[in-house]
CSV table of C-alpha atoms (C1' of nucleotides) in Angstrom, one decimal:
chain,number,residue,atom,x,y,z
A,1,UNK,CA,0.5,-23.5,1.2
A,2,UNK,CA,3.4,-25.8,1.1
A,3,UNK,CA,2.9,-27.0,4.8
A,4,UNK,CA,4.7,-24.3,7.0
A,5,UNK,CA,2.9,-22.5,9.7
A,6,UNK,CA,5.3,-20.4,11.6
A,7,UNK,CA,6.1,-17.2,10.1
A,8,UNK,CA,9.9,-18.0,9.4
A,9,UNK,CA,10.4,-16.5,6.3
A,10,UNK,CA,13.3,-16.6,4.0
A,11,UNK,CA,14.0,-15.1,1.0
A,12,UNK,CA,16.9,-15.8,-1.8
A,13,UNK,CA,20.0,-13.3,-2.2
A,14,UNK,CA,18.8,-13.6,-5.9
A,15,UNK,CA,15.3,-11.5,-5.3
A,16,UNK,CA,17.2,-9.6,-3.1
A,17,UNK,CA,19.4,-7.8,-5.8
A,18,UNK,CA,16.2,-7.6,-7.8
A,19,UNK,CA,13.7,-4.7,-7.2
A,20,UNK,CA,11.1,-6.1,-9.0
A,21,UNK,CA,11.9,-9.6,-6.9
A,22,UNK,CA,11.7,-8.2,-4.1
A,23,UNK,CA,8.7,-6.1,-4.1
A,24,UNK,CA,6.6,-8.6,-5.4
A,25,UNK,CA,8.2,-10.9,-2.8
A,26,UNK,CA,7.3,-8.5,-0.2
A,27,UNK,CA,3.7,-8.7,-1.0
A,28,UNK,CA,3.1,-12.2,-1.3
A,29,UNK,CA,5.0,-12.5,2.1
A,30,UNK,CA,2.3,-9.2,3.7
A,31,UNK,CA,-0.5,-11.3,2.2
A,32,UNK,CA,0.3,-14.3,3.5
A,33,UNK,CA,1.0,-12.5,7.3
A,34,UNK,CA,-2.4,-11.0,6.8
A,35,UNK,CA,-4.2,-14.4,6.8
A,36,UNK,CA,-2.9,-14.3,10.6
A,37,UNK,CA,-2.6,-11.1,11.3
A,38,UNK,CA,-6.0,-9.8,10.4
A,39,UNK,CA,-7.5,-12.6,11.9
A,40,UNK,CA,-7.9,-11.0,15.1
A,41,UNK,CA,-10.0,-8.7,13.6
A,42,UNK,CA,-12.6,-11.2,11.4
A,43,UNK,CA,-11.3,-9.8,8.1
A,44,UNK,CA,-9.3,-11.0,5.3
A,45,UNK,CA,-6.8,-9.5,2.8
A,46,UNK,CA,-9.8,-8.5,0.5
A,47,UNK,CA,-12.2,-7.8,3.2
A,48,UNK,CA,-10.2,-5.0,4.7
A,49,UNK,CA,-9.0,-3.9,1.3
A,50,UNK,CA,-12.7,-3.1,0.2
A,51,UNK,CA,-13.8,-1.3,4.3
A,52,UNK,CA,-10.7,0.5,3.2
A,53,UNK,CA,-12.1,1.9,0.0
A,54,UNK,CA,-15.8,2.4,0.9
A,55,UNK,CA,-14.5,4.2,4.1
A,56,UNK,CA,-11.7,6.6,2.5
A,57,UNK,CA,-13.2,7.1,-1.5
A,58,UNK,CA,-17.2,7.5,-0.5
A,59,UNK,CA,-19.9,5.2,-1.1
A,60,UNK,CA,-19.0,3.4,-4.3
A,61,UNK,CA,-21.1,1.1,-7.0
A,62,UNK,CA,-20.0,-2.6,-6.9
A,63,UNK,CA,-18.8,-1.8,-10.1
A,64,UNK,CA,-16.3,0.9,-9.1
A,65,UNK,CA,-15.4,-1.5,-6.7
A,66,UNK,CA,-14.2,-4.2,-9.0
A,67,UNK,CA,-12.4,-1.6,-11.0
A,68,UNK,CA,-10.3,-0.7,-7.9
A,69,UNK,CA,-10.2,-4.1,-7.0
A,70,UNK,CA,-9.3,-5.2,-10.4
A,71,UNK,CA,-11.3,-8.4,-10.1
A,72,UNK,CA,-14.4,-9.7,-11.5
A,73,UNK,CA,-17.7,-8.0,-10.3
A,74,UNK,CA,-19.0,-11.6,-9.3
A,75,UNK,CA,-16.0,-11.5,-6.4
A,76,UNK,CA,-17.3,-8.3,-5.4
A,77,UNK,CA,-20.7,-9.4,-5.0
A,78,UNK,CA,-19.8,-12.7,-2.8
A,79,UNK,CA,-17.3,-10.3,-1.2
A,80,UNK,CA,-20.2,-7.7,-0.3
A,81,UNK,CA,-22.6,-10.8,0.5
A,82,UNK,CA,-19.7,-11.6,3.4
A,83,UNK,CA,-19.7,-8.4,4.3
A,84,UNK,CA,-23.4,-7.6,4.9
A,85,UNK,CA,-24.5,-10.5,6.7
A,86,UNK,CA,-21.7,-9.4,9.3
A,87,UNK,CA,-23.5,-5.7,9.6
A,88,UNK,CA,-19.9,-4.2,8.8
A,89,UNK,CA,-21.4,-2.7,5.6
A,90,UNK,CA,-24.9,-1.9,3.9
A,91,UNK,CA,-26.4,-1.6,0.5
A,92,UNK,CA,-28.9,0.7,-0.5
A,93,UNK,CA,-30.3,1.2,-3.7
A,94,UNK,CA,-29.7,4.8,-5.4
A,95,UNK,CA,-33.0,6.7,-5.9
A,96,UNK,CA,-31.5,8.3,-9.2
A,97,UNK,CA,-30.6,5.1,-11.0
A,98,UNK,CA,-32.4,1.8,-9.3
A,99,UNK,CA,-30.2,-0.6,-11.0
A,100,UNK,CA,-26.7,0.7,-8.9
A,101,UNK,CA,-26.4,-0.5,-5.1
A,102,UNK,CA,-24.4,1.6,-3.2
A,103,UNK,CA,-22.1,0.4,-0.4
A,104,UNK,CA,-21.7,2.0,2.9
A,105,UNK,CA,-19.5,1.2,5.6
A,106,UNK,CA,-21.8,0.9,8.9
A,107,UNK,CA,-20.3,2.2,12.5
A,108,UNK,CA,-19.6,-1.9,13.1
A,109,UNK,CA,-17.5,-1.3,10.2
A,110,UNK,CA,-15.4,1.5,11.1
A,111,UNK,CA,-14.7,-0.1,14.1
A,112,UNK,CA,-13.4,-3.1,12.8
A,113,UNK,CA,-11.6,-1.5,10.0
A,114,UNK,CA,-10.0,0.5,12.5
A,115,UNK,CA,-8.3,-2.6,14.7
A,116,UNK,CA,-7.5,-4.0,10.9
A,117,UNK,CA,-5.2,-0.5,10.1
A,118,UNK,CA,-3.6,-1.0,13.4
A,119,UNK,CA,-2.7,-4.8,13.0
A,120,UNK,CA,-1.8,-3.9,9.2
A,121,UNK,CA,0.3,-1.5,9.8
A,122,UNK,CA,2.1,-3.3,12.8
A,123,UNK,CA,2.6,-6.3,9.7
A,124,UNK,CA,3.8,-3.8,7.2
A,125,UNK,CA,7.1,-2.7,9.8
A,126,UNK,CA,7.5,-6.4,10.8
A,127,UNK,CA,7.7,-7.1,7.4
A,128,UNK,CA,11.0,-4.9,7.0
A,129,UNK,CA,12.8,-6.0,10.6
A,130,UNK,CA,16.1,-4.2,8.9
A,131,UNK,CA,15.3,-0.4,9.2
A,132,UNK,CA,14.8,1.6,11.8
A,133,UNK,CA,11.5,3.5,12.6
A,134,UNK,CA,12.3,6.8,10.6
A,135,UNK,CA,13.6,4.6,7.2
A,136,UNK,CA,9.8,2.8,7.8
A,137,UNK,CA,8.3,6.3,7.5
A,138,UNK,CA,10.2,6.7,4.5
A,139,UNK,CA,9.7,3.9,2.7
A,140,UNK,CA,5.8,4.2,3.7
A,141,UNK,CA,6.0,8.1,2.0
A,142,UNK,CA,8.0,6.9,-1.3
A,143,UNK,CA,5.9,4.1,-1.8
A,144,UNK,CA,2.7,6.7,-1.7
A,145,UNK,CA,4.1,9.2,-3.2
A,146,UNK,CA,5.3,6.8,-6.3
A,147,UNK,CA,1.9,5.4,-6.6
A,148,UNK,CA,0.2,8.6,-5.8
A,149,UNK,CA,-0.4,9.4,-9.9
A,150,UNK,CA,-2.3,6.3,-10.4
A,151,UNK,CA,-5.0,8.0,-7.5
A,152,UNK,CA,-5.6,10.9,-10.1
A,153,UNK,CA,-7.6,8.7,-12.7
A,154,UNK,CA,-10.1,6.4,-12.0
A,155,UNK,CA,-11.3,7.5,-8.3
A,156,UNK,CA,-12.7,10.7,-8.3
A,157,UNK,CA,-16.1,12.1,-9.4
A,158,UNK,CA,-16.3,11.5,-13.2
A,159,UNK,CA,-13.2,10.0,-14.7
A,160,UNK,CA,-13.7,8.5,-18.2
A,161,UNK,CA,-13.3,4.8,-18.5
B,1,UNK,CA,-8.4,-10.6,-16.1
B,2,UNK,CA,-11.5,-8.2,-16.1
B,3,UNK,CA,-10.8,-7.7,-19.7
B,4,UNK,CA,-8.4,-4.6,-19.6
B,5,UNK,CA,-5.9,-5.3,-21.6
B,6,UNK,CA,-4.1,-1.8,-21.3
B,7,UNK,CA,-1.9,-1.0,-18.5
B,8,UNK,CA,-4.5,2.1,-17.2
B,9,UNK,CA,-3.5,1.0,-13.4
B,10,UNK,CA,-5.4,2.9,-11.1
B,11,UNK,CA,-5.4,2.8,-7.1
B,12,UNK,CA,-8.6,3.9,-4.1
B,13,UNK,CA,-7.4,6.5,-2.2
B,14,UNK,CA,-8.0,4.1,0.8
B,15,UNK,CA,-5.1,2.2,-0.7
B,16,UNK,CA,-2.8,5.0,-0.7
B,17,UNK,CA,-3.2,6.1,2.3
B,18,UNK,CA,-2.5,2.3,3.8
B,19,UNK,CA,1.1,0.9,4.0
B,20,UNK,CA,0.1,-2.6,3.8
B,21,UNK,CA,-2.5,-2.0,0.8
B,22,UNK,CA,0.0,-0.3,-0.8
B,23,UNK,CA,2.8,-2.6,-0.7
B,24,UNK,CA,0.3,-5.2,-1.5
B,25,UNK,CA,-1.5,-3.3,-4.3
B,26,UNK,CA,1.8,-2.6,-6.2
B,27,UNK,CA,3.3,-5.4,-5.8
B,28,UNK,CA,-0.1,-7.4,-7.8
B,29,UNK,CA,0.4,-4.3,-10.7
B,30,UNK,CA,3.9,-5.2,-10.9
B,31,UNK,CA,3.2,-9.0,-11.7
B,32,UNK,CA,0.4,-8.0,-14.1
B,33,UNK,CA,3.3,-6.0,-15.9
B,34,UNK,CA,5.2,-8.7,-16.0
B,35,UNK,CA,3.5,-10.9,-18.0
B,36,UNK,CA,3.5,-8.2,-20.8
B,37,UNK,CA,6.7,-6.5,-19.8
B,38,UNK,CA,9.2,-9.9,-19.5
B,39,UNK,CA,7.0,-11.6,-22.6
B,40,UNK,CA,9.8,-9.9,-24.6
B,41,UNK,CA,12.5,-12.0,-23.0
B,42,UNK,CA,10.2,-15.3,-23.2
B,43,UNK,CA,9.6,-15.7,-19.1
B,44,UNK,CA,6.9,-15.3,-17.1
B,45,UNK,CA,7.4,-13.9,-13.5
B,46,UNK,CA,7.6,-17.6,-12.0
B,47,UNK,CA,10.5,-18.5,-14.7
B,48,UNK,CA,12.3,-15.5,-13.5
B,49,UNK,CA,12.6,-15.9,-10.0
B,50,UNK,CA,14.0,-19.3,-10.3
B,51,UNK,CA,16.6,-17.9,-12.6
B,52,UNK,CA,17.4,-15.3,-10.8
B,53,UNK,CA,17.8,-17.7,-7.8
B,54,UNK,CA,20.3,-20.2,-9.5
B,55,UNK,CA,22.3,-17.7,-11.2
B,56,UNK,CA,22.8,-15.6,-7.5
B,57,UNK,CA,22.6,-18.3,-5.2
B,58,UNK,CA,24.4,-21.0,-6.9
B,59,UNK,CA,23.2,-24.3,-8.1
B,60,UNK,CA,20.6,-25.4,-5.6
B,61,UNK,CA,18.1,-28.5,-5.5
B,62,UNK,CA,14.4,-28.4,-6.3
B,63,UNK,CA,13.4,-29.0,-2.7
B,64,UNK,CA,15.7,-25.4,-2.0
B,65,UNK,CA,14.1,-23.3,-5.0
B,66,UNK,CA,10.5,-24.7,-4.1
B,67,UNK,CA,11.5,-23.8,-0.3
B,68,UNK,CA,12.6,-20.3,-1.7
B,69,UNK,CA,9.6,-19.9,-3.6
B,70,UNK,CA,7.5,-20.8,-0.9
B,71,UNK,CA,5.5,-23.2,-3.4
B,72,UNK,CA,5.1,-26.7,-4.0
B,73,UNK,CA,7.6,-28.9,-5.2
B,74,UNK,CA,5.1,-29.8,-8.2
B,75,UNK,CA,5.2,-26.6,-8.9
B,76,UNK,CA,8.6,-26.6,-9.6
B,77,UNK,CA,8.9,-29.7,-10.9
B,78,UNK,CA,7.3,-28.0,-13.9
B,79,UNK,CA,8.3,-24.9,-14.2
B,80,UNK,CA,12.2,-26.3,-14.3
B,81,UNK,CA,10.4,-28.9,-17.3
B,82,UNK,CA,9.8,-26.1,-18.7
B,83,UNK,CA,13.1,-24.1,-18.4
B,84,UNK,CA,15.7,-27.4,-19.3
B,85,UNK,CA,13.0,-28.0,-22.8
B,86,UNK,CA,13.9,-24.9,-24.1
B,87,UNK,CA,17.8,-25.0,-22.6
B,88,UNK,CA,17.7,-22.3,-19.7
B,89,UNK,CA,18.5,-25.0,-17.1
B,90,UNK,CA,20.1,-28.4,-16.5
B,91,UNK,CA,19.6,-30.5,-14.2
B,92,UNK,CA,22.4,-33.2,-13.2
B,93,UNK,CA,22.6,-36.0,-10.7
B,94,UNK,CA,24.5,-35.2,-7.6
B,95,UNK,CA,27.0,-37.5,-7.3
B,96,UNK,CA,26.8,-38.0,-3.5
B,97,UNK,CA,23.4,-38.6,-3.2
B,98,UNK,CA,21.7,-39.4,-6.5
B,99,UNK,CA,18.4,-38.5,-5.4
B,100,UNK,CA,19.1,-35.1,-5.4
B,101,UNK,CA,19.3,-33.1,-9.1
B,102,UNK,CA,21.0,-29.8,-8.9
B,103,UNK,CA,20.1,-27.3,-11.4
B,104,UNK,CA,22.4,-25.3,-12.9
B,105,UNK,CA,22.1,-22.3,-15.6
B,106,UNK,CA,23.0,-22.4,-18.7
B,107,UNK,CA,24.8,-19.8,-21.2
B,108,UNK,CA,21.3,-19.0,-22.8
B,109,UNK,CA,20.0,-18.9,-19.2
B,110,UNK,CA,22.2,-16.5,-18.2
B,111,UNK,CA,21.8,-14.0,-21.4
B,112,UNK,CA,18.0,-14.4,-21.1
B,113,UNK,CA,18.3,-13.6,-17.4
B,114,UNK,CA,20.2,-10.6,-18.1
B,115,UNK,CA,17.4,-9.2,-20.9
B,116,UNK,CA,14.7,-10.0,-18.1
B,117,UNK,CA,16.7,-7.8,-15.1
B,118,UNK,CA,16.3,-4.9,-17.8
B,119,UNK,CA,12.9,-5.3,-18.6
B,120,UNK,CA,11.9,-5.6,-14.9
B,121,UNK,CA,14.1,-2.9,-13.4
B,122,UNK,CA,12.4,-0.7,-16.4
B,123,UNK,CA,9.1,-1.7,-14.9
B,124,UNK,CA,9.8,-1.4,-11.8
B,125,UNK,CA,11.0,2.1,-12.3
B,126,UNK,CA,7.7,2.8,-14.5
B,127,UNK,CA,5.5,1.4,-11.9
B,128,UNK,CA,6.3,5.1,-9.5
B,129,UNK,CA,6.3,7.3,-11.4
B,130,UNK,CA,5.8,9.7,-9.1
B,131,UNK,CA,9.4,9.0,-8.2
B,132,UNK,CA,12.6,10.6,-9.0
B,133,UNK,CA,15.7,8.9,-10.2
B,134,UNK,CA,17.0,9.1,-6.5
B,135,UNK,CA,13.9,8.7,-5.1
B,136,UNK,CA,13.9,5.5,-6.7
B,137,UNK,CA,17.2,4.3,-5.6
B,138,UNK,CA,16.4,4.8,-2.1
B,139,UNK,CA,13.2,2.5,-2.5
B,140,UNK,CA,15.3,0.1,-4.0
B,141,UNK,CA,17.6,0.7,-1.1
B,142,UNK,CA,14.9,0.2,1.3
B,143,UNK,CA,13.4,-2.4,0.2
B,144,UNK,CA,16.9,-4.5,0.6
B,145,UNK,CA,17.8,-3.3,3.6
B,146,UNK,CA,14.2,-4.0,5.1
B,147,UNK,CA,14.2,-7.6,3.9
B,148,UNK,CA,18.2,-8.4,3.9
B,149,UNK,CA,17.5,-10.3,7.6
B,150,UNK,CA,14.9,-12.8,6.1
B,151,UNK,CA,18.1,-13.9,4.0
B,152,UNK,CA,20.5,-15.0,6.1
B,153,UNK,CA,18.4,-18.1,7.6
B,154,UNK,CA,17.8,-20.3,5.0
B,155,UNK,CA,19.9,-19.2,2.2
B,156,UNK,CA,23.5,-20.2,2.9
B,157,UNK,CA,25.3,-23.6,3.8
B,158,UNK,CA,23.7,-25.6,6.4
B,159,UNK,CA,20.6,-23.4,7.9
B,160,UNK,CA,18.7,-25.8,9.9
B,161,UNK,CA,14.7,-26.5,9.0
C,1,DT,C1',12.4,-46.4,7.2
C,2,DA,C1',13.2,-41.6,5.5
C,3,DT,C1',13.9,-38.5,1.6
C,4,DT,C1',14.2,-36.5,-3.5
C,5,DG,C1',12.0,-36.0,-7.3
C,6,DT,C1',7.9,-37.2,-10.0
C,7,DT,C1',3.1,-38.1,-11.4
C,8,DA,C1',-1.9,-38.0,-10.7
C,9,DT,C1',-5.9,-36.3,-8.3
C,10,DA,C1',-8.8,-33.0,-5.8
C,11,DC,C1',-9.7,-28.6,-4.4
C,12,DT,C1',-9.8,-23.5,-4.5
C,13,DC,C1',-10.2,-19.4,-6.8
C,14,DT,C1',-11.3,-16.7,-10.7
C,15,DA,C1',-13.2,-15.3,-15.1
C,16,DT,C1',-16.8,-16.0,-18.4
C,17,DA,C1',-21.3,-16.5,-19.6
C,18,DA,C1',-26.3,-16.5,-19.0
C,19,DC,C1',-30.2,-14.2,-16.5
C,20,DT,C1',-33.1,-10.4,-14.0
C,21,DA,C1',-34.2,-5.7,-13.3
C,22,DT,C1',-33.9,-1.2,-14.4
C,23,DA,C1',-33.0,2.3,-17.7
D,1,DT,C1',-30.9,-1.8,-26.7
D,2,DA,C1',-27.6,-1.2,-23.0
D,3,DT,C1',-26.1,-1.4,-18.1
D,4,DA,C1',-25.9,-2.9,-12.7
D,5,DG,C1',-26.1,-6.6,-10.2
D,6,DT,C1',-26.7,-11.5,-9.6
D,7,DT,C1',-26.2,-16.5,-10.4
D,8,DA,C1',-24.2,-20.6,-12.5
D,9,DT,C1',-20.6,-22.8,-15.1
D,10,DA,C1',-16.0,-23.8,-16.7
D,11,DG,C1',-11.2,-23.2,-16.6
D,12,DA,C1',-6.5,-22.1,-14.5
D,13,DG,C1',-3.6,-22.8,-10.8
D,14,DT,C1',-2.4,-25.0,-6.7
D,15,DA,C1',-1.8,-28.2,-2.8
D,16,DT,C1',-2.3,-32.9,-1.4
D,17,DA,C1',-1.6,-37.6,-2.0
D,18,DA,C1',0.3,-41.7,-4.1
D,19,DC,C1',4.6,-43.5,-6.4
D,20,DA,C1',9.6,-44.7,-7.8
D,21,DA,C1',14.4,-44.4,-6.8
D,22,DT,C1',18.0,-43.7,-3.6
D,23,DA,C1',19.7,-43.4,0.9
DNA sequence: TATTGTTATACTCTATAACTATA
DNA sequence: TATAGTTATAGAGTATAACAATA
């Protein structure tokens, strides 16, 4: 990080006439508040990402994990290590297939997860300082709805790879 | 990459039901597009912004696009290498204080730049498609209003540091 | 002495490739 | 033989630190 500290973002009027700028410019800039943000709450960007999946989809397999995650199982694995030596989640080995570990989120773990949505969300409408409180609830329900297609495959019981 | 190769995206439901993951979560799809979706017009997502930049801004130093970028000058010491080799950009001397090398785009800069804003919006668009054509013009429309503040500091004349 | 651009080095992060155990 | 998880290694990308030219 080139050396900044505050949180006095900028951004150029060239993204700004750019969608595609400017939303992955908005998520660099969310990730790079979370590093702060989510501090309070002992998580990072990754961290509350997968309470957030364990919590909302069910207990998963590392693997369906990384799939989600769209990284390497070895990140989940470190990520999970992190995870269990703070008690926030828990592996346990499924009877019906040895070789899988599923993850669960412990009550620690809801907790913290909880504080996490709350400073997250509190990022997310900082983040957009130009619109008011009922264009932040839009722009939350577009963005979900948009995505919402991409929920179908993949998460549920027995989607094909 | 975890060896996907196709563009199967697929998102938690924890995600989806979190602002911050979202915004976060497409904005990373959206980059891994682009290195498929802009290959066509020769740039990768980093080459784009800093046209992008130059063209809407105005000529600029490398101190001011590695500011915008929020990277390391290094960073775009070679990425503008890159750009002036294959005759996107120049850089010339400013006259009033030679240290300083302001880059300017060229005619082949521009018309490149204009192929890339078609891609991109046409991933962009892609990207929801649980969208409608207006539903999509007031994310766009959101997303610029929501970060419009972040570019007045910084961008024009004589913002201070 | 301070600053712009540049080059060289070190570090962080990630994917890839073995390895173990279960199947 | 194939798969889930784990560990170890190698590569890509980045920031940091030195350097040269100009102020």
């Amino acid at each position: 990080m080139p050396t900044d500290g505050g949180s006095g973002h900028c951004i150029s009027r060239g993204a700004l006439r750019r969608a595609a700028l400017l939303l992955a410019k908005a998520g660099d800039l969310l990730l790079q508040d979370a590093d702060r943000t989510l501090a309070g709450s002992g998580l990072d960007a990754r961290a509350y990402a997968i309470l957030s999946i364990i919590e909302t989809d069910g207990p998963g397999t590392q693997q369906e994990l990384a799939r989600l995650l769209d990284k390497a199982p070895a990140i989940v694995v470190a990520a999970i290590d992190d995870l269990e030596a703070r008690g926030l989640v828990a592996r346990t080995r499924d009877p019906a297939d040895r070789r899988r570990s599923r993850v669960t989120i412990s009550a620690a773990g809801t907790a913290v997860l909880a504080e996490a949505d709350r400073l997250a969300d509190a990022a997310f409408d900082a983040l957009f300082e130009g619109l008011s409180a009922r264009e932040l609830r839009e722009l939350r329900r577009l963005l979900a709805r948009g995505l919402e297609p991409m929920a179908a495959a993949g998460t549920g019981a027995g989607a094909a790879a």
